[in-house]
PDB file of C-alpha atoms in Angstrom:
ATOM      1  CA  MET A   1      -8.210  -3.091  35.934  1.00 52.00           C
ATOM      2  CA  ALA A   2      -8.276   1.215  36.115  1.00 61.00           C
ATOM      3  CA  VAL A   3      -5.743   2.729  37.720  1.00 75.00           C
ATOM      4  CA  SER A   4      -6.335   4.621  40.583  1.00 82.00           C
ATOM      5  CA  ASN A   5      -7.547   8.059  40.047  1.00 84.00           C
ATOM      6  CA  LEU A   6      -5.827   9.099  43.440  1.00 92.00           C
ATOM      7  CA  SER A   7      -3.000  11.866  43.305  1.00 95.00           C
ATOM      8  CA  ARG A   8       0.501  11.262  44.524  1.00 96.00           C
ATOM      9  CA  LYS A   9      -0.598  13.891  46.964  1.00 97.00           C
ATOM     10  CA  GLU A  10      -3.470  11.954  48.371  1.00 97.00           C
ATOM     11  CA  VAL A  11      -1.984   8.872  48.237  1.00 98.00           C
ATOM     12  CA  LEU A  12       0.604  10.038  50.325  1.00 98.00           C
ATOM     13  CA  GLY A  13      -1.715  12.059  52.714  1.00 98.00           C
ATOM     14  CA  LYS A  14      -3.186   8.706  53.334  1.00 97.00           C
ATOM     15  CA  VAL A  15       0.050   7.144  54.503  1.00 98.00           C
ATOM     16  CA  TYR A  16       0.976   9.834  56.668  1.00 98.00           C
ATOM     17  CA  LYS A  17      -2.291   9.697  58.326  1.00 97.00           C
ATOM     18  CA  MET A  18      -1.159   5.995  58.972  1.00 98.00           C
ATOM     19  CA  VAL A  19       2.211   6.897  60.611  1.00 98.00           C
ATOM     20  CA  PRO A  20       2.508   6.183  64.102  1.00 97.00           C
ATOM     21  CA  PRO A  21       3.135   9.691  65.673  1.00 96.00           C
ATOM     22  CA  MET A  22       6.096   9.688  68.555  1.00 95.00           C
ATOM     23  CA  LEU A  23       4.052   9.667  71.732  1.00 95.00           C
ATOM     24  CA  GLU A  24       5.516   9.372  75.418  1.00 94.00           C
ATOM     25  CA  LYS A  25       3.171   6.584  75.901  1.00 94.00           C
ATOM     26  CA  PHE A  26       4.805   4.025  73.432  1.00 96.00           C
ATOM     27  CA  HIS A  27       7.121   1.135  75.286  1.00 96.00           C
ATOM     28  CA  LYS A  28       9.866  -0.566  73.052  1.00 95.00           C
ATOM     29  CA  GLY A  29       7.962  -2.565  70.715  1.00 96.00           C
ATOM     30  CA  GLN A  30       4.876  -1.274  70.050  1.00 96.00           C
ATOM     31  CA  LEU A  31       5.985   0.633  67.087  1.00 97.00           C
ATOM     32  CA  GLY A  32       7.767  -2.229  64.644  1.00 98.00           C
ATOM     33  CA  ARG A  33       9.528  -5.756  65.580  1.00 98.00           C
ATOM     34  CA  VAL A  34      10.670  -6.665  61.964  1.00 98.00           C
ATOM     35  CA  ALA A  35      12.865  -9.618  60.771  1.00 98.00           C
ATOM     36  CA  VAL A  36      14.484  -9.881  57.892  1.00 98.00           C
ATOM     37  CA  ILE A  37      15.432 -13.584  56.775  1.00 98.00           C
ATOM     38  CA  GLY A  38      18.495 -14.147  54.512  1.00 98.00           C
ATOM     39  CA  GLY A  39      22.020 -13.912  54.812  1.00 97.00           C
ATOM     40  CA  SER A  40      24.287 -16.595  53.806  1.00 96.00           C
ATOM     41  CA  GLU A  41      27.457 -17.493  53.057  1.00 92.00           C
ATOM     42  CA  ASP A  42      27.631 -15.769  49.876  1.00 94.00           C
ATOM     43  CA  TYR A  43      25.354 -12.424  50.150  1.00 96.00           C
ATOM     44  CA  THR A  44      25.645 -10.466  53.665  1.00 97.00           C
ATOM     45  CA  GLY A  45      24.797  -6.951  52.173  1.00 97.00           C
ATOM     46  CA  ALA A  46      21.245  -7.748  51.166  1.00 98.00           C
ATOM     47  CA  PRO A  47      20.044  -8.489  54.835  1.00 98.00           C
ATOM     48  CA  TYR A  48      21.881  -5.671  56.314  1.00 98.00           C
ATOM     49  CA  PHE A  49      20.589  -3.017  54.057  1.00 98.00           C
ATOM     50  CA  SER A  50      17.040  -4.400  54.714  1.00 98.00           C
ATOM     51  CA  ALA A  51      17.043  -3.925  58.636  1.00 98.00           C
ATOM     52  CA  MET A  52      18.899  -0.859  58.394  1.00 98.00           C
ATOM     53  CA  ALA A  53      16.077   0.320  56.498  1.00 98.00           C
ATOM     54  CA  SER A  54      13.871  -0.658  58.487  1.00 98.00           C
ATOM     55  CA  ALA A  55      15.150   0.726  61.131  1.00 98.00           C
ATOM     56  CA  LYS A  56      15.925   3.937  59.939  1.00 98.00           C
ATOM     57  CA  LEU A  57      12.276   4.381  59.048  1.00 98.00           C
ATOM     58  CA  GLY A  58      11.502   4.202  63.192  1.00 98.00           C
ATOM     59  CA  ALA A  59      10.994   0.239  63.464  1.00 98.00           C
ATOM     60  CA  ASP A  60      11.697  -0.384  67.238  1.00 98.00           C
ATOM     61  CA  MET A  61      13.248  -3.453  66.748  1.00 98.00           C
ATOM     62  CA  SER A  62      15.437  -5.009  64.009  1.00 98.00           C
ATOM     63  CA  HIS A  63      16.615  -8.295  63.587  1.00 98.00           C
ATOM     64  CA  VAL A  64      18.440 -10.720  61.407  1.00 98.00           C
ATOM     65  CA  ILE A  65      17.690 -14.158  61.623  1.00 98.00           C
ATOM     66  CA  CYS A  66      20.746 -15.543  59.265  1.00 98.00           C
ATOM     67  CA  GLU A  67      23.633 -18.920  58.314  1.00 98.00           C
ATOM     68  CA  PRO A  68      26.239 -18.744  61.783  1.00 97.00           C
ATOM     69  CA  GLY A  69      29.017 -17.330  58.417  1.00 96.00           C
ATOM     70  CA  ALA A  70      26.917 -14.135  57.139  1.00 97.00           C
ATOM     71  CA  GLY A  71      25.996 -13.668  61.332  1.00 98.00           C
ATOM     72  CA  ALA A  72      29.415 -13.083  62.284  1.00 97.00           C
ATOM     73  CA  VAL A  73      29.890 -10.757  59.136  1.00 97.00           C
ATOM     74  CA  ILE A  74      27.399  -8.857  59.743  1.00 98.00           C
ATOM     75  CA  LYS A  75      27.474  -7.858  63.301  1.00 97.00           C
ATOM     76  CA  THR A  76      30.018  -6.227  62.213  1.00 97.00           C
ATOM     77  CA  TYR A  77      28.341  -4.032  59.746  1.00 97.00           C
ATOM     78  CA  SER A  78      26.459  -2.075  63.112  1.00 95.00           C
ATOM     79  CA  PRO A  79      25.934  -3.900  66.836  1.00 96.00           C
ATOM     80  CA  ASN A  80      22.111  -1.849  66.455  1.00 96.00           C
ATOM     81  CA  LEU A  81      20.415  -4.520  64.965  1.00 98.00           C
ATOM     82  CA  MET A  82      19.756  -8.185  66.827  1.00 98.00           C
ATOM     83  CA  VAL A  83      21.864 -11.013  64.718  1.00 98.00           C
ATOM     84  CA  HIS A  84      20.182 -14.389  65.018  1.00 98.00           C
ATOM     85  CA  PRO A  85      22.333 -17.268  63.564  1.00 98.00           C
ATOM     86  CA  TYR A  86      19.951 -19.906  63.114  1.00 98.00           C
ATOM     87  CA  MET A  87      19.415 -20.410  59.725  1.00 98.00           C
ATOM     88  CA  ARG A  88      21.320 -23.462  57.654  1.00 98.00           C
ATOM     89  CA  GLN A  89      22.509 -24.081  54.676  1.00 97.00           C
ATOM     90  CA  GLU A  90      22.474 -27.925  53.506  1.00 97.00           C
ATOM     91  CA  LYS A  91      25.987 -28.118  53.659  1.00 96.00           C
ATOM     92  CA  ASN A  92      26.068 -27.220  57.262  1.00 95.00           C
ATOM     93  CA  LEU A  93      23.523 -28.145  59.226  1.00 96.00           C
ATOM     94  CA  ALA A  94      25.592 -29.880  62.201  1.00 95.00           C
ATOM     95  CA  GLN A  95      24.569 -33.968  63.264  1.00 94.00           C
ATOM     96  CA  ASN A  96      22.315 -33.631  65.814  1.00 95.00           C
ATOM     97  CA  GLU A  97      20.413 -30.188  63.865  1.00 97.00           C
ATOM     98  CA  THR A  98      17.887 -31.265  61.060  1.00 97.00           C
ATOM     99  CA  ILE A  99      15.702 -28.915  58.835  1.00 98.00           C
ATOM    100  CA  GLU A 100      12.406 -29.208  61.345  1.00 98.00           C
ATOM    101  CA  SER A 101      14.907 -28.096  64.376  1.00 98.00           C
ATOM    102  CA  VAL A 102      15.854 -25.858  61.898  1.00 98.00           C
ATOM    103  CA  SER A 103      12.314 -24.374  61.800  1.00 98.00           C
ATOM    104  CA  LYS A 104      11.787 -24.461  64.907  1.00 98.00           C
ATOM    105  CA  THR A 105      13.632 -22.401  66.112  1.00 98.00           C
ATOM    106  CA  VAL A 106      12.797 -19.760  64.029  1.00 98.00           C
ATOM    107  CA  ILE A 107       9.276 -19.674  64.251  1.00 98.00           C
ATOM    108  CA  ASP A 108       9.432 -19.992  67.413  1.00 98.00           C
ATOM    109  CA  MET A 109      10.315 -16.003  66.834  1.00 98.00           C
ATOM    110  CA  LEU A 110       6.690 -14.830  65.325  1.00 98.00           C
ATOM    111  CA  ASP A 111       5.049 -14.071  68.099  1.00 97.00           C
ATOM    112  CA  ARG A 112       7.255 -11.725  69.370  1.00 97.00           C
ATOM    113  CA  LEU A 113       7.450 -10.032  65.238  1.00 98.00           C
ATOM    114  CA  HIS A 114       5.007  -7.572  63.597  1.00 98.00           C
ATOM    115  CA  VAL A 115       6.534  -8.214  60.490  1.00 98.00           C
ATOM    116  CA  ILE A 116       8.766 -10.634  58.318  1.00 98.00           C
ATOM    117  CA  VAL A 117      10.830  -9.765  55.135  1.00 98.00           C
ATOM    118  CA  VAL A 118      11.800 -13.384  53.610  1.00 98.00           C
ATOM    119  CA  GLY A 119      14.522 -13.379  50.598  1.00 98.00           C
ATOM    120  CA  PRO A 120      17.699 -10.900  51.300  1.00 98.00           C
ATOM    121  CA  GLY A 121      21.068 -12.715  50.620  1.00 98.00           C
ATOM    122  CA  LEU A 122      19.008 -16.095  51.430  1.00 98.00           C
ATOM    123  CA  GLY A 123      20.288 -17.856  48.434  1.00 97.00           C
ATOM    124  CA  ARG A 124      18.790 -21.009  46.618  1.00 97.00           C
ATOM    125  CA  ASP A 125      19.814 -24.149  48.508  1.00 97.00           C
ATOM    126  CA  PRO A 126      17.517 -26.699  50.235  1.00 98.00           C
ATOM    127  CA  ALA A 127      17.666 -26.133  53.209  1.00 98.00           C
ATOM    128  CA  MET A 128      17.240 -22.677  53.361  1.00 98.00           C
ATOM    129  CA  GLN A 129      14.453 -22.830  51.200  1.00 98.00           C
ATOM    130  CA  GLU A 130      12.747 -25.085  53.394  1.00 98.00           C
ATOM    131  CA  THR A 131      13.138 -23.585  56.594  1.00 98.00           C
ATOM    132  CA  CYS A 132      11.696 -19.908  54.719  1.00 98.00           C
ATOM    133  CA  ALA A 133       8.455 -22.077  52.999  1.00 98.00           C
ATOM    134  CA  ARG A 134       7.903 -23.356  56.689  1.00 98.00           C
ATOM    135  CA  VAL A 135       8.174 -20.406  58.268  1.00 98.00           C
ATOM    136  CA  LEU A 136       5.762 -18.476  55.645  1.00 98.00           C
ATOM    137  CA  VAL A 137       3.064 -21.440  56.588  1.00 98.00           C
ATOM    138  CA  GLU A 138       3.273 -20.132  60.757  1.00 98.00           C
ATOM    139  CA  ALA A 139       3.548 -16.981  59.294  1.00 98.00           C
ATOM    140  CA  ARG A 140       0.253 -17.303  57.980  1.00 98.00           C
ATOM    141  CA  LYS A 141      -1.048 -19.285  60.397  1.00 98.00           C
ATOM    142  CA  ARG A 142      -0.507 -16.436  62.743  1.00 98.00           C
ATOM    143  CA  ASN A 143      -1.382 -13.411  60.814  1.00 97.00           C
ATOM    144  CA  VAL A 144       2.040 -11.977  60.977  1.00 98.00           C
ATOM    145  CA  SER A 145       2.503  -9.530  57.638  1.00 98.00           C
ATOM    146  CA  PHE A 146       5.279 -10.218  55.224  1.00 98.00           C
ATOM    147  CA  VAL A 147       7.562  -9.280  52.670  1.00 98.00           C
ATOM    148  CA  LEU A 148       8.868 -11.260  50.029  1.00 98.00           C
ATOM    149  CA  ASP A 149      11.881 -10.458  47.669  1.00 98.00           C
ATOM    150  CA  ALA A 150      14.693 -11.728  45.648  1.00 97.00           C
ATOM    151  CA  ASP A 151      15.379 -15.526  46.583  1.00 97.00           C
ATOM    152  CA  GLY A 152      12.084 -15.345  48.694  1.00 98.00           C
ATOM    153  CA  LEU A 153      10.253 -14.967  45.507  1.00 98.00           C
ATOM    154  CA  TYR A 154      11.446 -18.266  44.343  1.00 98.00           C
ATOM    155  CA  LEU A 155       9.308 -19.359  46.897  1.00 98.00           C
ATOM    156  CA  ALA A 156       6.352 -17.780  45.303  1.00 98.00           C
ATOM    157  CA  GLN A 157       7.681 -19.093  41.543  1.00 98.00           C
ATOM    158  CA  THR A 158       7.285 -23.212  43.167  1.00 98.00           C
ATOM    159  CA  ARG A 159       5.407 -23.467  46.050  1.00 98.00           C
ATOM    160  CA  PRO A 160       2.597 -20.064  45.236  1.00 98.00           C
ATOM    161  CA  GLU A 161       0.590 -21.865  48.284  1.00 98.00           C
ATOM    162  CA  LEU A 162       2.272 -20.156  50.321  1.00 98.00           C
ATOM    163  CA  VAL A 163       1.230 -16.520  49.429  1.00 98.00           C
ATOM    164  CA  ASP A 164      -2.118 -17.603  47.813  1.00 98.00           C
ATOM    165  CA  GLY A 165      -4.878 -15.623  49.033  1.00 98.00           C
ATOM    166  CA  TYR A 166      -2.960 -14.887  51.593  1.00 98.00           C
ATOM    167  CA  LYS A 167      -3.722 -10.676  52.054  1.00 97.00           C
ATOM    168  CA  GLU A 168      -0.882  -9.851  54.890  1.00 98.00           C
ATOM    169  CA  CYS A 169       1.624 -10.047  52.079  1.00 98.00           C
ATOM    170  CA  ILE A 170       3.919  -7.794  49.498  1.00 98.00           C
ATOM    171  CA  LEU A 171       5.965  -9.159  46.623  1.00 98.00           C
ATOM    172  CA  THR A 172       8.473  -6.984  45.015  1.00 98.00           C
ATOM    173  CA  PRO A 173       9.620  -8.382  42.267  1.00 98.00           C
ATOM    174  CA  ASN A 174      12.095  -7.067  39.213  1.00 97.00           C
ATOM    175  CA  VAL A 175      11.395  -6.918  35.934  1.00 96.00           C
ATOM    176  CA  VAL A 176      13.213 -10.436  35.921  1.00 96.00           C
ATOM    177  CA  GLU A 177      11.485 -11.749  38.780  1.00 98.00           C
ATOM    178  CA  PHE A 178       8.261 -10.705  37.472  1.00 98.00           C
ATOM    179  CA  GLY A 179       8.390 -12.463  34.411  1.00 97.00           C
ATOM    180  CA  ARG A 180       9.303 -15.562  36.072  1.00 98.00           C
ATOM    181  CA  LEU A 181       6.145 -15.224  38.185  1.00 98.00           C
ATOM    182  CA  ALA A 182       3.892 -14.727  35.803  1.00 98.00           C
ATOM    183  CA  LYS A 183       4.866 -17.187  33.432  1.00 97.00           C
ATOM    184  CA  SER A 184       4.936 -19.757  36.895  1.00 97.00           C
ATOM    185  CA  LYS A 185       1.047 -18.347  36.393  1.00 97.00           C
ATOM    186  CA  GLY A 186       0.549 -18.637  33.210  1.00 97.00           C
ATOM    187  CA  ILE A 187       0.242 -14.481  32.209  1.00 96.00           C
ATOM    188  CA  ASP A 188       2.339 -14.004  28.765  1.00 95.00           C
ATOM    189  CA  VAL A 189       3.798 -10.749  29.454  1.00 94.00           C
ATOM    190  CA  ASN A 190       3.796  -9.930  25.668  1.00 92.00           C
ATOM    191  CA  LYS A 191       0.659  -9.790  25.414  1.00 90.00           C
ATOM    192  CA  GLU A 192      -0.766  -7.671  28.485  1.00 88.00           C
ATOM    193  CA  LYS A 193      -0.813  -4.400  28.298  1.00 87.00           C
ATOM    194  CA  PRO A 194       2.204  -2.277  30.678  1.00 82.00           C
ATOM    195  CA  GLU A 195      -0.653  -1.069  33.571  1.00 83.00           C
ATOM    196  CA  GLU A 196      -2.152  -4.108  33.491  1.00 94.00           C
ATOM    197  CA  LEU A 197      -0.086  -6.635  34.357  1.00 96.00           C
ATOM    198  CA  CYS A 198       0.353  -6.308  37.590  1.00 97.00           C
ATOM    199  CA  SER A 199      -2.584  -6.380  38.031  1.00 97.00           C
ATOM    200  CA  LYS A 200      -3.485  -9.603  36.331  1.00 97.00           C
ATOM    201  CA  LEU A 201      -0.835 -10.798  38.560  1.00 98.00           C
ATOM    202  CA  ALA A 202      -1.700  -9.660  41.633  1.00 98.00           C
ATOM    203  CA  THR A 203      -5.183 -10.979  40.697  1.00 98.00           C
ATOM    204  CA  ALA A 204      -3.689 -15.005  39.712  1.00 98.00           C
ATOM    205  CA  PHE A 205      -2.737 -14.894  43.411  1.00 98.00           C
ATOM    206  CA  GLY A 206      -5.657 -14.043  44.787  1.00 98.00           C
ATOM    207  CA  ASN A 207      -5.541 -10.434  45.010  1.00 97.00           C
ATOM    208  CA  ILE A 208      -2.395  -9.930  47.281  1.00 98.00           C
ATOM    209  CA  THR A 209      -0.129  -7.094  47.029  1.00 98.00           C
ATOM    210  CA  ILE A 210       2.511  -6.944  44.564  1.00 98.00           C
ATOM    211  CA  ILE A 211       4.890  -3.996  43.657  1.00 98.00           C
ATOM    212  CA  GLN A 212       6.059  -4.607  39.976  1.00 98.00           C
ATOM    213  CA  LYS A 213       9.322  -2.595  39.901  1.00 97.00           C
ATOM    214  CA  GLY A 214      10.832  -0.373  37.221  1.00 95.00           C
ATOM    215  CA  ALA A 215      10.967   2.938  35.652  1.00 94.00           C
ATOM    216  CA  LYS A 216       7.318   3.330  36.580  1.00 95.00           C
ATOM    217  CA  ASP A 217       6.718   0.815  39.983  1.00 97.00           C
ATOM    218  CA  TYR A 218       3.136  -0.640  39.448  1.00 97.00           C
ATOM    219  CA  ILE A 219       1.522  -1.484  42.520  1.00 97.00           C
ATOM    220  CA  SER A 220      -2.190  -3.431  41.947  1.00 97.00           C
ATOM    221  CA  ASN A 221      -3.904  -5.761  44.711  1.00 97.00           C
ATOM    222  CA  GLY A 222      -5.937  -6.681  40.973  1.00 96.00           C
ATOM    223  CA  LYS A 223      -8.689  -4.164  42.993  1.00 95.00           C
ATOM    224  CA  GLN A 224      -6.606  -0.836  43.273  1.00 94.00           C
ATOM    225  CA  THR A 225      -3.669  -0.543  40.787  1.00 96.00           C
ATOM    226  CA  LEU A 226      -1.238   2.532  41.534  1.00 97.00           C
ATOM    227  CA  ILE A 227       1.572   4.284  40.127  1.00 97.00           C
ATOM    228  CA  SER A 228       4.689   4.882  41.483  1.00 97.00           C
ATOM    229  CA  ASP A 229       6.730   7.123  39.308  1.00 96.00           C
ATOM    230  CA  GLY A 230       8.258   9.986  41.501  1.00 96.00           C
ATOM    231  CA  GLU A 231      12.130  11.384  40.273  1.00 97.00           C
ATOM    232  CA  GLY A 232      14.809   8.638  41.930  1.00 96.00           C
ATOM    233  CA  GLY A 233      18.015   8.650  40.916  1.00 95.00           C
ATOM    234  CA  LEU A 234      19.993   7.499  37.698  1.00 95.00           C
ATOM    235  CA  LYS A 235      22.395   4.340  39.294  1.00 95.00           C
ATOM    236  CA  ARG A 236      21.193   0.814  38.888  1.00 89.00           C
ATOM    237  CA  SER A 237      23.882  -0.362  41.766  1.00 89.00           C
ATOM    238  CA  GLY A 238      22.534  -3.984  43.166  1.00 91.00           C
ATOM    239  CA  GLY A 239      20.658  -3.926  46.428  1.00 93.00           C
ATOM    240  CA  GLN A 240      18.741  -0.668  46.549  1.00 95.00           C
ATOM    241  CA  GLY A 241      15.830  -2.902  46.290  1.00 97.00           C
ATOM    242  CA  ASP A 242      16.551  -3.628  49.842  1.00 98.00           C
ATOM    243  CA  THR A 243      16.098  -0.012  51.012  1.00 98.00           C
ATOM    244  CA  LEU A 244      12.215  -0.809  49.765  1.00 98.00           C
ATOM    245  CA  THR A 245      11.850  -4.345  51.438  1.00 98.00           C
ATOM    246  CA  GLY A 246      13.206  -2.342  55.771  1.00 98.00           C
ATOM    247  CA  SER A 247      11.161   0.739  54.378  1.00 98.00           C
ATOM    248  CA  LEU A 248       7.558  -2.032  53.136  1.00 98.00           C
ATOM    249  CA  ALA A 249       8.748  -4.196  56.804  1.00 98.00           C
ATOM    250  CA  THR A 250       8.485  -0.821  58.822  1.00 98.00           C
ATOM    251  CA  LEU A 251       5.387   0.619  56.931  1.00 98.00           C
ATOM    252  CA  LEU A 252       3.575  -2.421  57.656  1.00 98.00           C
ATOM    253  CA  ALA A 253       4.308  -2.804  61.241  1.00 98.00           C
ATOM    254  CA  TYR A 254       2.936   1.201  61.778  1.00 98.00           C
ATOM    255  CA  ARG A 255      -0.591  -0.135  59.928  1.00 98.00           C
ATOM    256  CA  LYS A 256      -0.883  -2.869  62.064  1.00 98.00           C
ATOM    257  CA  ALA A 257      -0.224  -0.420  64.898  1.00 98.00           C
ATOM    258  CA  TYR A 258      -2.927   2.022  63.554  1.00 98.00           C
ATOM    259  CA  LEU A 259      -5.007  -0.918  62.766  1.00 98.00           C
ATOM    260  CA  GLU A 260      -4.996  -1.631  66.763  1.00 97.00           C
ATOM    261  CA  LYS A 261      -5.356   1.873  66.874  1.00 97.00           C
ATOM    262  CA  ILE A 262      -2.512   2.243  69.564  1.00 97.00           C
ATOM    263  CA  TRP A 263      -2.933   6.363  69.642  1.00 96.00           C
ATOM    264  CA  ASP A 264      -5.944   7.747  68.967  1.00 95.00           C
ATOM    265  CA  HIS A 265      -7.037   8.834  65.169  1.00 95.00           C
ATOM    266  CA  ASP A 266      -9.808   8.474  63.270  1.00 94.00           C
ATOM    267  CA  ASN A 267      -9.822   4.987  62.538  1.00 95.00           C
ATOM    268  CA  ASP A 268     -10.976   5.810  58.711  1.00 95.00           C
ATOM    269  CA  MET A 269      -8.681   3.473  56.376  1.00 97.00           C
ATOM    270  CA  GLY A 270      -9.206  -0.553  55.737  1.00 95.00           C
ATOM    271  CA  ALA A 271      -6.867  -2.727  56.100  1.00 96.00           C
ATOM    272  CA  ASP A 272      -6.359  -4.130  52.312  1.00 94.00           C
ATOM    273  CA  ASP A 273      -5.882  -0.623  50.975  1.00 94.00           C
ATOM    274  CA  LEU A 274      -3.903   0.212  53.604  1.00 97.00           C
ATOM    275  CA  LEU A 275      -1.829  -2.654  52.140  1.00 97.00           C
ATOM    276  CA  THR A 276      -1.428  -0.742  48.926  1.00 96.00           C
ATOM    277  CA  TYR A 277      -0.544   2.710  50.649  1.00 98.00           C
ATOM    278  CA  VAL A 278       1.889   1.149  52.228  1.00 98.00           C
ATOM    279  CA  ALA A 279       3.712  -0.706  48.978  1.00 98.00           C
ATOM    280  CA  TYR A 280       3.170   3.275  47.565  1.00 98.00           C
ATOM    281  CA  GLY A 281       4.691   4.983  50.733  1.00 98.00           C
ATOM    282  CA  GLY A 282       7.643   2.243  50.553  1.00 98.00           C
ATOM    283  CA  SER A 283       8.010   2.832  46.580  1.00 98.00           C
ATOM    284  CA  ALA A 284       8.204   6.512  47.718  1.00 98.00           C
ATOM    285  CA  ILE A 285      10.571   6.781  49.994  1.00 98.00           C
ATOM    286  CA  THR A 286      13.384   3.970  48.380  1.00 98.00           C
ATOM    287  CA  ARG A 287      12.788   6.758  45.135  1.00 98.00           C
ATOM    288  CA  GLU A 288      13.111   8.927  47.350  1.00 98.00           C
ATOM    289  CA  CYS A 289      16.773   7.538  48.593  1.00 98.00           C
ATOM    290  CA  SER A 290      17.822   7.030  45.924  1.00 98.00           C
ATOM    291  CA  LYS A 291      17.299  10.633  44.466  1.00 98.00           C
ATOM    292  CA  LEU A 292      18.689  12.214  47.072  1.00 98.00           C
ATOM    293  CA  ALA A 293      22.056   9.389  47.266  1.00 98.00           C
ATOM    294  CA  PHE A 294      22.502  10.186  43.454  1.00 97.00           C
ATOM    295  CA  LYS A 295      22.863  13.603  44.044  1.00 97.00           C
ATOM    296  CA  GLU A 296      25.426  13.322  46.717  1.00 97.00           C
ATOM    297  CA  LYS A 297      27.577  10.330  45.183  1.00 97.00           C
ATOM    298  CA  GLY A 298      26.870  10.308  40.888  1.00 97.00           C
ATOM    299  CA  ARG A 299      27.945   7.414  39.572  1.00 96.00           C
ATOM    300  CA  SER A 300      29.458   5.834  41.874  1.00 97.00           C
ATOM    301  CA  LEU A 301      26.444   5.503  44.121  1.00 97.00           C
ATOM    302  CA  GLN A 302      26.260   1.878  46.447  1.00 96.00           C
ATOM    303  CA  ALA A 303      23.766   0.817  48.128  1.00 96.00           C
ATOM    304  CA  SER A 304      24.901   1.602  51.444  1.00 96.00           C
ATOM    305  CA  ASP A 305      24.470   5.197  50.654  1.00 97.00           C
ATOM    306  CA  LEU A 306      20.339   4.833  50.536  1.00 97.00           C
ATOM    307  CA  THR A 307      20.752   3.808  54.487  1.00 97.00           C
ATOM    308  CA  GLU A 308      21.711   7.026  55.402  1.00 96.00           C
ATOM    309  CA  HIS A 309      19.289   9.067  53.346  1.00 98.00           C
ATOM    310  CA  VAL A 310      16.033   7.134  54.439  1.00 98.00           C
ATOM    311  CA  HIS A 311      15.012   9.548  57.555  1.00 98.00           C
ATOM    312  CA  THR A 312      15.175  12.736  55.062  1.00 98.00           C
ATOM    313  CA  ALA A 313      13.685  10.039  52.720  1.00 98.00           C
ATOM    314  CA  PHE A 314      10.095  10.658  55.080  1.00 98.00           C
ATOM    315  CA  GLN A 315      10.558  13.615  55.798  1.00 98.00           C
ATOM    316  CA  ASN A 316      10.104  14.859  52.208  1.00 98.00           C
ATOM    317  CA  VAL A 317       7.854  12.321  51.166  1.00 98.00           C
ATOM    318  CA  ILE A 318       5.518  11.443  54.192  1.00 98.00           C
ATOM    319  CA  GLY A 319       6.690  14.202  56.898  1.00 97.00           C
ATOM    320  CA  GLU A 320       7.047  13.886  61.105  1.00 95.00           C
ATOM    321  CA  LYS A 321       3.721  14.640  63.021  1.00 90.00           C
ATOM    322  CA  PRO A 322       3.329  16.519  66.202  1.00 86.00           C
ATOM    323  CA  THR A 323       4.592  14.195  69.706  1.00 78.00           C
ATOM    324  CA  ASP A 324       1.818  15.790  71.087  1.00 68.00           C
ATOM    325  CA  GLY A 325      -0.733  14.071  69.649  1.00 57.00           C
ATOM    326  CA  SER A 326      -2.572  16.344  67.944  1.00 60.00           C
ATOM    327  CA  ARG A 327      -4.062  15.447  64.539  1.00 55.00           C
ATOM    328  CA  LEU A 328      -2.553  17.281  61.907  1.00 48.00           C
TER     329      LEU A 328
END
């Protein structure tokens, strides 16, 4: 699969066209209802970073659906997030609770959401994994877009039928996670050209969209491949990928708003192409966040430093639209 000949400026211009303007006629929720599903006994930071990135990029409503122990902690991080302690680790299931009842509680939220992110802080607990698997099955039935990262990718690796052929999803593996996914599909990462690997894996999963994170981010759905190589920071602290997943979630919500034409626009971009533009936009914003945070913090940079730069990164990379609805 040949790499797209679109320039960075051209791709970001398409992302700009997709982003809704801020108009007086919109009501709460139209510009994004996002939920991050993760957060367990050991991991509370990742779902917070993802949900806050989503909020900072402009989602109207940003939720975290997590385990109760994580929820109590995450609520202290910010009053801006809606935190739902619905998930259960296997050892914490009450006598009157089952994986089915826990799953139903989460699934019942899907009709209120545009996008879900599955994986940040999720862990490998069997009950948490099974609950998410059931949620993904229902998300597919309801055409809800989702992003898989971290331990959410373990589901794609071990239960590929959950994502195979579902175009409304984006996978965001790092180098180790990509290798595991490739192996699960019989792809030898050592025998393929780097620029073709992402395309091959996307094709193997039925032409879903994948962001292969690295020094350059390769983005492909098997039919179109883009390379996001904007400057980023040099500190590789954990948690920066959570800014990516949250950014992707909001951009996916904006894509939905574009496709539903909730404002007047040319309507000249299709759903499949928009998915790759969303992926590129999320990558570009996250790299800009990393660059800005690193410039300020240097080697002391932490994932939380990226959160404060999401809006500035958006302005630098995509740009804000006029508020009068004019087409600029």
